[in-house]
Coordinates of C-alpha atoms in Angstrom, one line a residue:
M1 CA 0.0 0.0 -0.1
E2 CA 1.3 3.5 -0.9
N3 CA 2.4 5.7 1.9
A4 CA 1.0 9.1 1.3
N5 CA 3.9 10.8 2.9
N6 CA 6.5 9.3 0.5
L7 CA 7.6 10.5 -2.8
K8 CA 6.4 8.1 -5.5
V9 CA 8.8 6.4 -7.8
L10 CA 8.2 4.6 -11.2
I11 CA 10.8 2.5 -12.8
A12 CA 10.7 1.7 -16.6
D13 CA 13.1 -0.6 -18.2
D14 CA 12.7 -3.6 -20.6
E15 CA 15.3 -5.6 -18.7
S16 CA 13.6 -7.3 -15.6
I17 CA 17.1 -7.5 -13.9
V18 CA 17.4 -3.8 -14.0
R19 CA 14.0 -3.2 -12.6
K20 CA 14.5 -5.6 -9.8
G21 CA 17.9 -4.3 -9.1
L22 CA 16.8 -0.8 -8.7
R23 CA 13.8 -1.9 -6.6
T24 CA 15.8 -3.9 -4.0
T25 CA 19.3 -2.2 -3.9
V26 CA 18.3 1.4 -3.6
P27 CA 17.7 2.5 0.0
W28 CA 14.4 4.4 -0.9
E29 CA 13.2 4.9 2.7
R30 CA 16.4 7.1 3.2
F31 CA 15.0 9.6 0.7
G32 CA 11.5 9.3 1.8
M33 CA 10.6 7.6 -1.4
E34 CA 8.8 4.2 -2.4
V35 CA 8.7 2.5 -5.8
V36 CA 4.9 2.3 -6.6
A37 CA 5.3 0.6 -9.9
D38 CA 7.7 -0.8 -12.6
A39 CA 7.1 -1.2 -16.2
P40 CA 8.7 -3.4 -19.1
N41 CA 8.1 -0.8 -21.8
G42 CA 7.2 2.8 -22.4
A43 CA 3.5 2.2 -23.0
S44 CA 3.0 0.4 -19.7
A45 CA 5.0 3.0 -18.1
W46 CA 2.7 5.7 -19.3
E47 CA -0.4 3.8 -18.1
A48 CA 1.3 3.5 -14.7
F49 CA 2.1 7.3 -14.7
I50 CA -1.8 7.9 -15.2
E51 CA -2.7 5.6 -12.4
H52 CA 0.0 6.6 -9.9
R53 CA 1.1 10.1 -10.8
P54 CA 4.7 9.5 -9.4
D55 CA 6.9 12.3 -8.4
I56 CA 10.0 10.5 -10.0
I57 CA 10.6 8.3 -12.9
I58 CA 13.6 6.4 -13.8
T59 CA 13.4 5.2 -17.3
D60 CA 15.5 3.6 -20.0
I61 CA 15.8 5.4 -23.3
V62 CA 15.6 2.4 -25.6
M63 CA 12.4 0.3 -24.8
P64 CA 9.7 -1.4 -27.0
E65 CA 6.3 0.1 -27.8
M66 CA 7.3 3.6 -26.6
D67 CA 10.7 4.8 -26.0
G68 CA 12.0 6.9 -23.0
I69 CA 12.2 10.1 -24.9
E70 CA 8.5 9.9 -25.9
L71 CA 7.6 8.9 -22.3
L72 CA 9.5 11.9 -21.1
R73 CA 7.7 14.1 -23.6
R74 CA 4.2 12.9 -22.6
V75 CA 4.9 13.1 -18.8
K76 CA 6.3 16.6 -19.1
E77 CA 3.3 17.7 -21.1
A78 CA 1.0 16.3 -18.5
E79 CA 2.9 17.2 -15.3
E80 CA 5.8 19.5 -15.5
R81 CA 6.6 18.9 -11.8
T82 CA 7.6 15.1 -12.3
K83 CA 11.3 14.4 -12.1
I84 CA 12.9 12.1 -14.7
I85 CA 16.1 10.3 -14.7
L86 CA 17.2 8.7 -18.0
L87 CA 19.2 5.5 -18.1
S88 CA 21.4 5.2 -21.3
C89 CA 24.2 3.3 -22.9
H90 CA 27.1 5.0 -24.6
R91 CA 25.4 4.7 -28.1
D92 CA 22.4 6.5 -26.7
F93 CA 24.4 9.7 -25.7
E94 CA 22.6 11.9 -28.2
Y95 CA 19.2 10.7 -27.1
A96 CA 20.2 11.5 -23.5
Q97 CA 21.2 15.0 -24.5
Q98 CA 17.8 15.3 -26.2
G99 CA 16.1 14.2 -23.1
I100 CA 18.0 16.8 -20.9
Q101 CA 16.7 19.5 -23.4
L102 CA 13.1 18.2 -22.9
G103 CA 13.3 18.5 -19.2
A104 CA 15.0 15.3 -17.8
S105 CA 16.7 16.0 -14.4
G106 CA 19.7 13.9 -15.3
Y107 CA 21.0 10.7 -16.9
L108 CA 23.1 7.9 -16.0
L109 CA 25.3 5.5 -18.0
K110 CA 23.3 2.2 -17.5
T111 CA 26.3 -0.1 -17.5
A112 CA 28.6 2.0 -15.4
F113 CA 27.0 4.4 -12.8
E114 CA 28.0 4.2 -9.2
D115 CA 25.4 3.8 -6.3
E116 CA 26.6 7.3 -5.1
E117 CA 25.8 8.9 -8.4
L118 CA 22.1 7.8 -8.4
E119 CA 21.7 8.5 -4.7
G120 CA 23.2 12.1 -5.3
L121 CA 20.4 12.7 -7.9
L122 CA 17.7 11.3 -5.7
E123 CA 18.7 13.5 -2.8
K124 CA 18.8 16.5 -5.1
M125 CA 15.3 15.8 -6.4
R126 CA 14.0 15.2 -2.9
R127 CA 15.1 18.6 -1.8
E128 CA 13.5 20.3 -4.9
L129 CA 10.3 18.4 -4.7
Q130 CA 9.8 19.1 -1.0
R131 CA 10.7 22.7 -1.5
R132 CA 8.2 23.2 -4.5
P133 CA 4.4 23.2 -3.5
S134 CA 2.2 21.1 -5.5
P135 CA 0.5 23.1 -8.3
A136 CA -3.1 24.5 -7.7
P137 CA -5.9 22.7 -9.6
L138 CA -6.6 24.1 -13.1
D139 CA -9.5 26.4 -13.1
G140 CA -12.7 25.7 -15.2
E141 CA -11.5 27.8 -18.2
K142 CA -8.2 25.9 -18.4
L143 CA -9.9 22.6 -18.0
E144 CA -12.2 23.5 -20.7
A145 CA -9.4 24.3 -23.1
L146 CA -7.6 21.1 -22.2
L147 CA -10.9 19.1 -22.8
F148 CA -11.5 20.8 -26.2
G149 CA -8.0 20.1 -27.2
W150 CA -8.2 16.5 -26.3
L151 CA -11.6 15.9 -28.0
S152 CA -10.3 17.6 -31.1
G153 CA -7.0 15.6 -31.1
S154 CA -4.7 18.6 -30.7
S155 CA -3.6 17.9 -27.1
G156 CA -3.2 14.9 -24.9
R157 CA -3.1 16.5 -21.4
F158 CA -6.6 16.2 -20.5
P159 CA -6.8 12.5 -19.3
A160 CA -3.8 13.0 -17.0
E161 CA -5.1 16.0 -15.5
L162 CA -8.5 14.5 -14.9
E163 CA -6.9 11.6 -13.1
Q164 CA -4.9 14.0 -10.9
L165 CA -8.1 16.0 -10.1
R166 CA -9.8 12.9 -9.2
A167 CA -7.0 11.7 -6.9
E168 CA -6.2 15.0 -5.3
A169 CA -8.7 17.8 -5.6
W170 CA -12.1 16.2 -5.8
R171 CA -13.4 15.1 -2.4
F172 CA -15.1 11.8 -3.7
G173 CA -13.7 9.6 -0.8
G174 CA -12.8 6.8 -3.2
Q175 CA -16.4 6.5 -4.4
D176 CA -17.4 5.4 -7.9
V177 CA -18.5 8.5 -10.1
H178 CA -21.2 9.3 -12.6
V179 CA -20.3 11.8 -15.5
Y180 CA -23.3 13.9 -16.8
H181 CA -23.1 15.8 -20.0
V182 CA -25.6 18.7 -19.3
R183 CA -26.9 20.9 -22.2
T184 CA -28.6 24.1 -21.3
E185 CA -29.1 25.9 -24.8
G186 CA -32.2 27.9 -24.6
C187 CA -32.5 27.6 -20.8
G188 CA -31.1 31.0 -20.0
M189 CA -28.8 29.8 -17.3
P190 CA -25.5 27.7 -17.2
W191 CA -25.8 24.5 -15.1
A192 CA -23.0 25.8 -12.7
E193 CA -25.3 28.8 -11.8
W194 CA -28.3 26.5 -11.2
L195 CA -26.1 24.4 -8.8
K196 CA -25.1 27.5 -6.9
M197 CA -28.8 28.5 -6.5
K198 CA -29.6 25.1 -5.0
Q199 CA -26.4 25.0 -2.9
D200 CA -28.3 25.0 0.3
R201 CA -30.3 21.9 -0.7
H202 CA -28.0 19.9 -2.8
S203 CA -24.3 20.7 -2.9
S204 CA -21.7 19.3 -0.5
G205 CA -18.8 20.7 -2.4
S206 CA -18.2 17.1 -3.7
E207 CA -19.3 17.7 -7.3
A208 CA -17.2 19.0 -10.1
V209 CA -18.3 21.0 -13.1
I210 CA -16.2 21.4 -16.3
P211 CA -17.6 23.9 -18.7
Y212 CA -17.7 23.1 -22.4
G213 CA -18.9 26.1 -24.4
A214 CA -21.5 28.6 -23.2
D215 CA -24.4 26.0 -23.2
A216 CA -22.9 22.7 -22.1
C217 CA -20.8 21.3 -19.2
Y218 CA -19.7 18.0 -17.8
W219 CA -20.7 17.3 -14.2
I220 CA -18.9 14.7 -12.2
V221 CA -20.9 13.3 -9.3
P222 CA -19.9 10.8 -6.6
E223 CA -22.0 7.6 -6.3
G224 CA -23.4 8.9 -2.9
L225 CA -24.9 11.9 -4.5
Q226 CA -26.2 10.3 -7.8
E227 CA -29.9 10.0 -6.7
A228 CA -29.8 13.6 -5.5
A229 CA -28.2 14.7 -8.7
H230 CA -30.8 13.1 -10.8
S231 CA -33.5 14.5 -8.7
L232 CA -32.1 18.0 -9.2
L233 CA -32.0 17.4 -12.9
I234 CA -35.7 16.4 -13.1
E235 CA -36.5 19.5 -11.0
A236 CA -34.6 21.8 -13.4
K237 CA -36.2 20.2 -16.4
G238 CA -39.6 21.1 -14.8
S239 CA -38.9 24.8 -15.2
H240 CA -36.5 24.7 -18.1
G241 CA -38.0 22.4 -20.6
L242 CA -35.2 22.6 -22.9
L243 CA -32.7 21.2 -20.5
K244 CA -31.0 18.0 -21.8
W245 CA -28.5 15.6 -20.3
S246 CA -26.9 12.1 -20.7
A247 CA -25.0 10.2 -18.3
K248 CA -22.3 7.4 -18.1
G249 CA -21.5 5.4 -14.8
P250 CA -20.9 4.3 -12.2
L251 CA -17.2 4.5 -13.0
G252 CA -14.9 2.7 -10.6
P253 CA -11.3 3.8 -9.5
S254 CA -9.8 1.7 -12.3
S255 CA -12.1 3.1 -15.0
N256 CA -11.0 5.6 -17.6
I257 CA -13.1 8.6 -16.9
A258 CA -11.8 10.5 -19.8
E259 CA -13.2 7.9 -22.2
A260 CA -16.7 8.6 -20.5
F261 CA -16.3 12.3 -21.7
R262 CA -15.5 11.2 -25.2
F263 CA -18.5 8.8 -25.4
L264 CA -20.8 11.6 -24.2
H265 CA -19.5 14.0 -26.6
K266 CA -19.9 11.6 -29.5
E267 CA -23.4 11.0 -28.4
A268 CA -24.2 14.8 -28.2
E269 CA -22.8 15.1 -31.8
L270 CA -25.2 12.5 -33.0
E271 CA -28.1 14.2 -31.3
R272 CA -27.2 17.5 -32.8
A273 CA -26.8 16.1 -36.3
Y274 CA -30.0 13.9 -36.2
G275 CA -32.2 15.3 -33.5
V276 CA -32.5 12.1 -31.5
S277 CA -30.6 11.1 -28.4
G278 CA -28.3 8.1 -28.9
G279 CA -29.8 6.6 -25.8
D280 CA -33.2 6.2 -27.6
W281 CA -31.7 3.9 -30.2
P282 CA -30.9 0.3 -30.0
E283 CA -27.1 0.0 -29.6
P284 CA -26.4 -1.5 -33.1
I285 CA -28.2 1.4 -34.7
Q286 CA -26.4 4.0 -32.5
K287 CA -23.1 2.4 -33.5
A288 CA -24.0 2.4 -37.2
V289 CA -25.1 6.1 -37.3
Q290 CA -22.0 7.0 -35.3
L291 CA -19.8 5.3 -38.0
L292 CA -21.6 7.0 -40.7
H293 CA -21.2 10.3 -39.0
E294 CA -17.5 9.9 -38.2
Q295 CA -16.8 8.7 -41.8
P296 CA -18.8 11.0 -44.0
G297 CA -16.9 10.1 -47.3
S298 CA -17.3 6.4 -46.8
D299 CA -19.8 4.7 -49.1
W300 CA -21.0 1.9 -46.7
S301 CA -23.5 -0.6 -48.0
A302 CA -26.3 -2.0 -45.8
S303 CA -24.6 -5.4 -45.9
E304 CA -21.2 -3.9 -44.8
L305 CA -22.6 -1.8 -42.0
A306 CA -24.9 -4.7 -40.8
E307 CA -21.9 -7.1 -40.4
E308 CA -19.9 -4.2 -38.6
V309 CA -22.5 -3.9 -36.0
G310 CA -23.4 -7.6 -35.7
L311 CA -26.7 -8.0 -37.4
S312 CA -27.9 -9.7 -40.3
R313 CA -28.6 -7.5 -43.4
S314 CA -32.4 -8.0 -43.2
H315 CA -32.7 -7.4 -39.4
F316 CA -30.4 -4.3 -39.8
S317 CA -32.6 -2.9 -42.5
I318 CA -35.9 -3.4 -40.6
L319 CA -34.4 -2.1 -37.3
F320 CA -32.9 0.9 -39.0
K321 CA -36.2 2.0 -40.7
K322 CA -38.1 1.5 -37.4
T323 CA -35.5 3.5 -35.3
V324 CA -34.5 6.3 -37.7
G325 CA -37.7 6.7 -39.6
D326 CA -35.9 6.4 -43.0
S327 CA -34.6 3.5 -44.9
F328 CA -31.0 3.1 -45.0
I329 CA -30.5 4.3 -48.5
A330 CA -32.8 7.3 -47.8
F331 CA -30.9 8.2 -44.7
Q332 CA -27.6 7.9 -46.6
Y333 CA -28.9 10.4 -49.2
K334 CA -30.2 12.7 -46.7
R335 CA -26.9 12.7 -44.8
K336 CA -24.8 13.2 -47.9
L337 CA -27.1 16.0 -49.0
R338 CA -26.8 17.7 -45.6
L339 CA -23.1 17.4 -45.6
A340 CA -22.8 18.8 -49.2
Q341 CA -25.0 21.8 -48.4
G342 CA -22.7 22.6 -45.4
L343 CA -19.5 22.4 -47.5
L344 CA -20.9 24.5 -50.1
R345 CA -22.3 27.1 -47.8
D346 CA -19.3 27.1 -45.3
T347 CA -16.2 26.5 -47.4
D348 CA -14.6 27.3 -50.8
L349 CA -13.8 23.8 -51.7
T350 CA -14.1 22.8 -55.4
M351 CA -16.9 20.6 -56.6
Q352 CA -14.5 17.8 -57.1
D353 CA -13.3 18.1 -53.5
I354 CA -16.9 18.1 -52.2
A355 CA -17.8 15.2 -54.5
E356 CA -15.0 13.2 -52.9
R357 CA -15.7 14.2 -49.2
T358 CA -19.3 13.1 -49.6
G359 CA -18.5 9.9 -51.3
L360 CA -20.4 10.8 -54.5
G361 CA -17.6 10.1 -57.1
D362 CA -16.7 12.9 -59.5
S363 CA -18.0 16.6 -59.8
K364 CA -20.1 15.8 -62.8
Y365 CA -22.2 13.2 -61.0
F366 CA -22.3 15.2 -57.8
S367 CA -23.8 18.2 -59.7
K368 CA -26.4 16.1 -61.3
W369 CA -27.3 14.4 -58.1
F370 CA -27.4 17.6 -56.2
K371 CA -29.7 19.4 -58.7
R372 CA -32.1 16.2 -58.6
C373 CA -32.3 16.5 -54.8
T374 CA -32.6 20.3 -54.5
G375 CA -33.7 21.8 -57.9
Q376 CA -30.5 23.9 -57.9
T377 CA -27.0 23.3 -59.1
P378 CA -24.4 23.3 -56.5
S379 CA -23.1 26.6 -57.9
Q380 CA -26.5 28.2 -57.7
F381 CA -27.0 26.9 -54.1
R382 CA -23.6 28.3 -53.1
T383 CA -24.2 31.7 -54.7
V384 CA -27.6 32.1 -52.9
Q385 CA -26.3 30.8 -49.6
K386 CA -23.2 32.9 -49.5
G387 CA -25.2 36.0 -50.7
E388 CA -27.6 35.6 -47.8
S389 CA -24.7 35.2 -45.4
D390 CA -23.1 38.4 -46.7
R391 CA -26.5 40.3 -46.1
T392 CA -26.7 39.2 -42.5
V393 CA -23.2 40.3 -41.6

């Protein structure tokens, strides 16, 4: 069991004898440290970092799956405070130098370092870590930026920050949690303000709210408050009929909470695109529509999509029509038309580019198809739409 007063150490090396040697021969207690995990490769080390949030990492540079330099880069992006010692061989000297430039606290020649050399580094890092206070939790605005960056694929910091908040800042007492995605568009009040109004009746300071735009947020609630949270949402729905929410949980200590955020985000995207909550659909149909939504240029056949979601073609076609209200073919045409109209209205892409992005072949076929569907050529539609847009500016 981890001692909360000790500095936490993670060892990453693909040689078990090195990991075992460092675990058993270094007097960790003397430095107020303990080894909380070891890993045989960089990918496992990253997972261990997410789980334990160690203060110190000792890692080999050359490892399978993810090398020590990439591990260093990810860790420093997620937690600048973490100290990292690189283990290298002579042939890895340039990599070690790169590691120092990226923020490593030092490096040791794996085949030749003396115990005093490692212990000197550990003592130096102990003093620095004890002298430097832990960083304050990120405020809502910064968390929102990290969440947006992660969902859009431009940053990977959010999951690590989320796990740190769960471990250190949120007073959940080790309980499972539920993640709610609350949408307040048209309600006139963000969900965080509603919670403040009801603080006397509901809040114990244990919930956490991460905003996501002006009209949405993610609300993290411990298991003990889940029933009260649901009641509060129902009450708010009574006075603000446009209030919407979806939820994922319960999520235990080993669950990846960040993936719940991603799931709820994708579900909300489907709702915005098709007007029906994913929770109202059978799971195979929800999965099928999500695939169509995420791959707009793909030309799925009913047979291919049915196989992908685990249904026979006939069962899939019947269930799709019953759930969505359109046949699969009609739905595909409507989806492609909506996508084409958006690209014509909001971009300056060529007709050929739009034809390819919508999976409609070449520009000639696309133009004929579009006119058959709308009564206008793509060029006429674009001219009218952009003209209206100019008049509203």
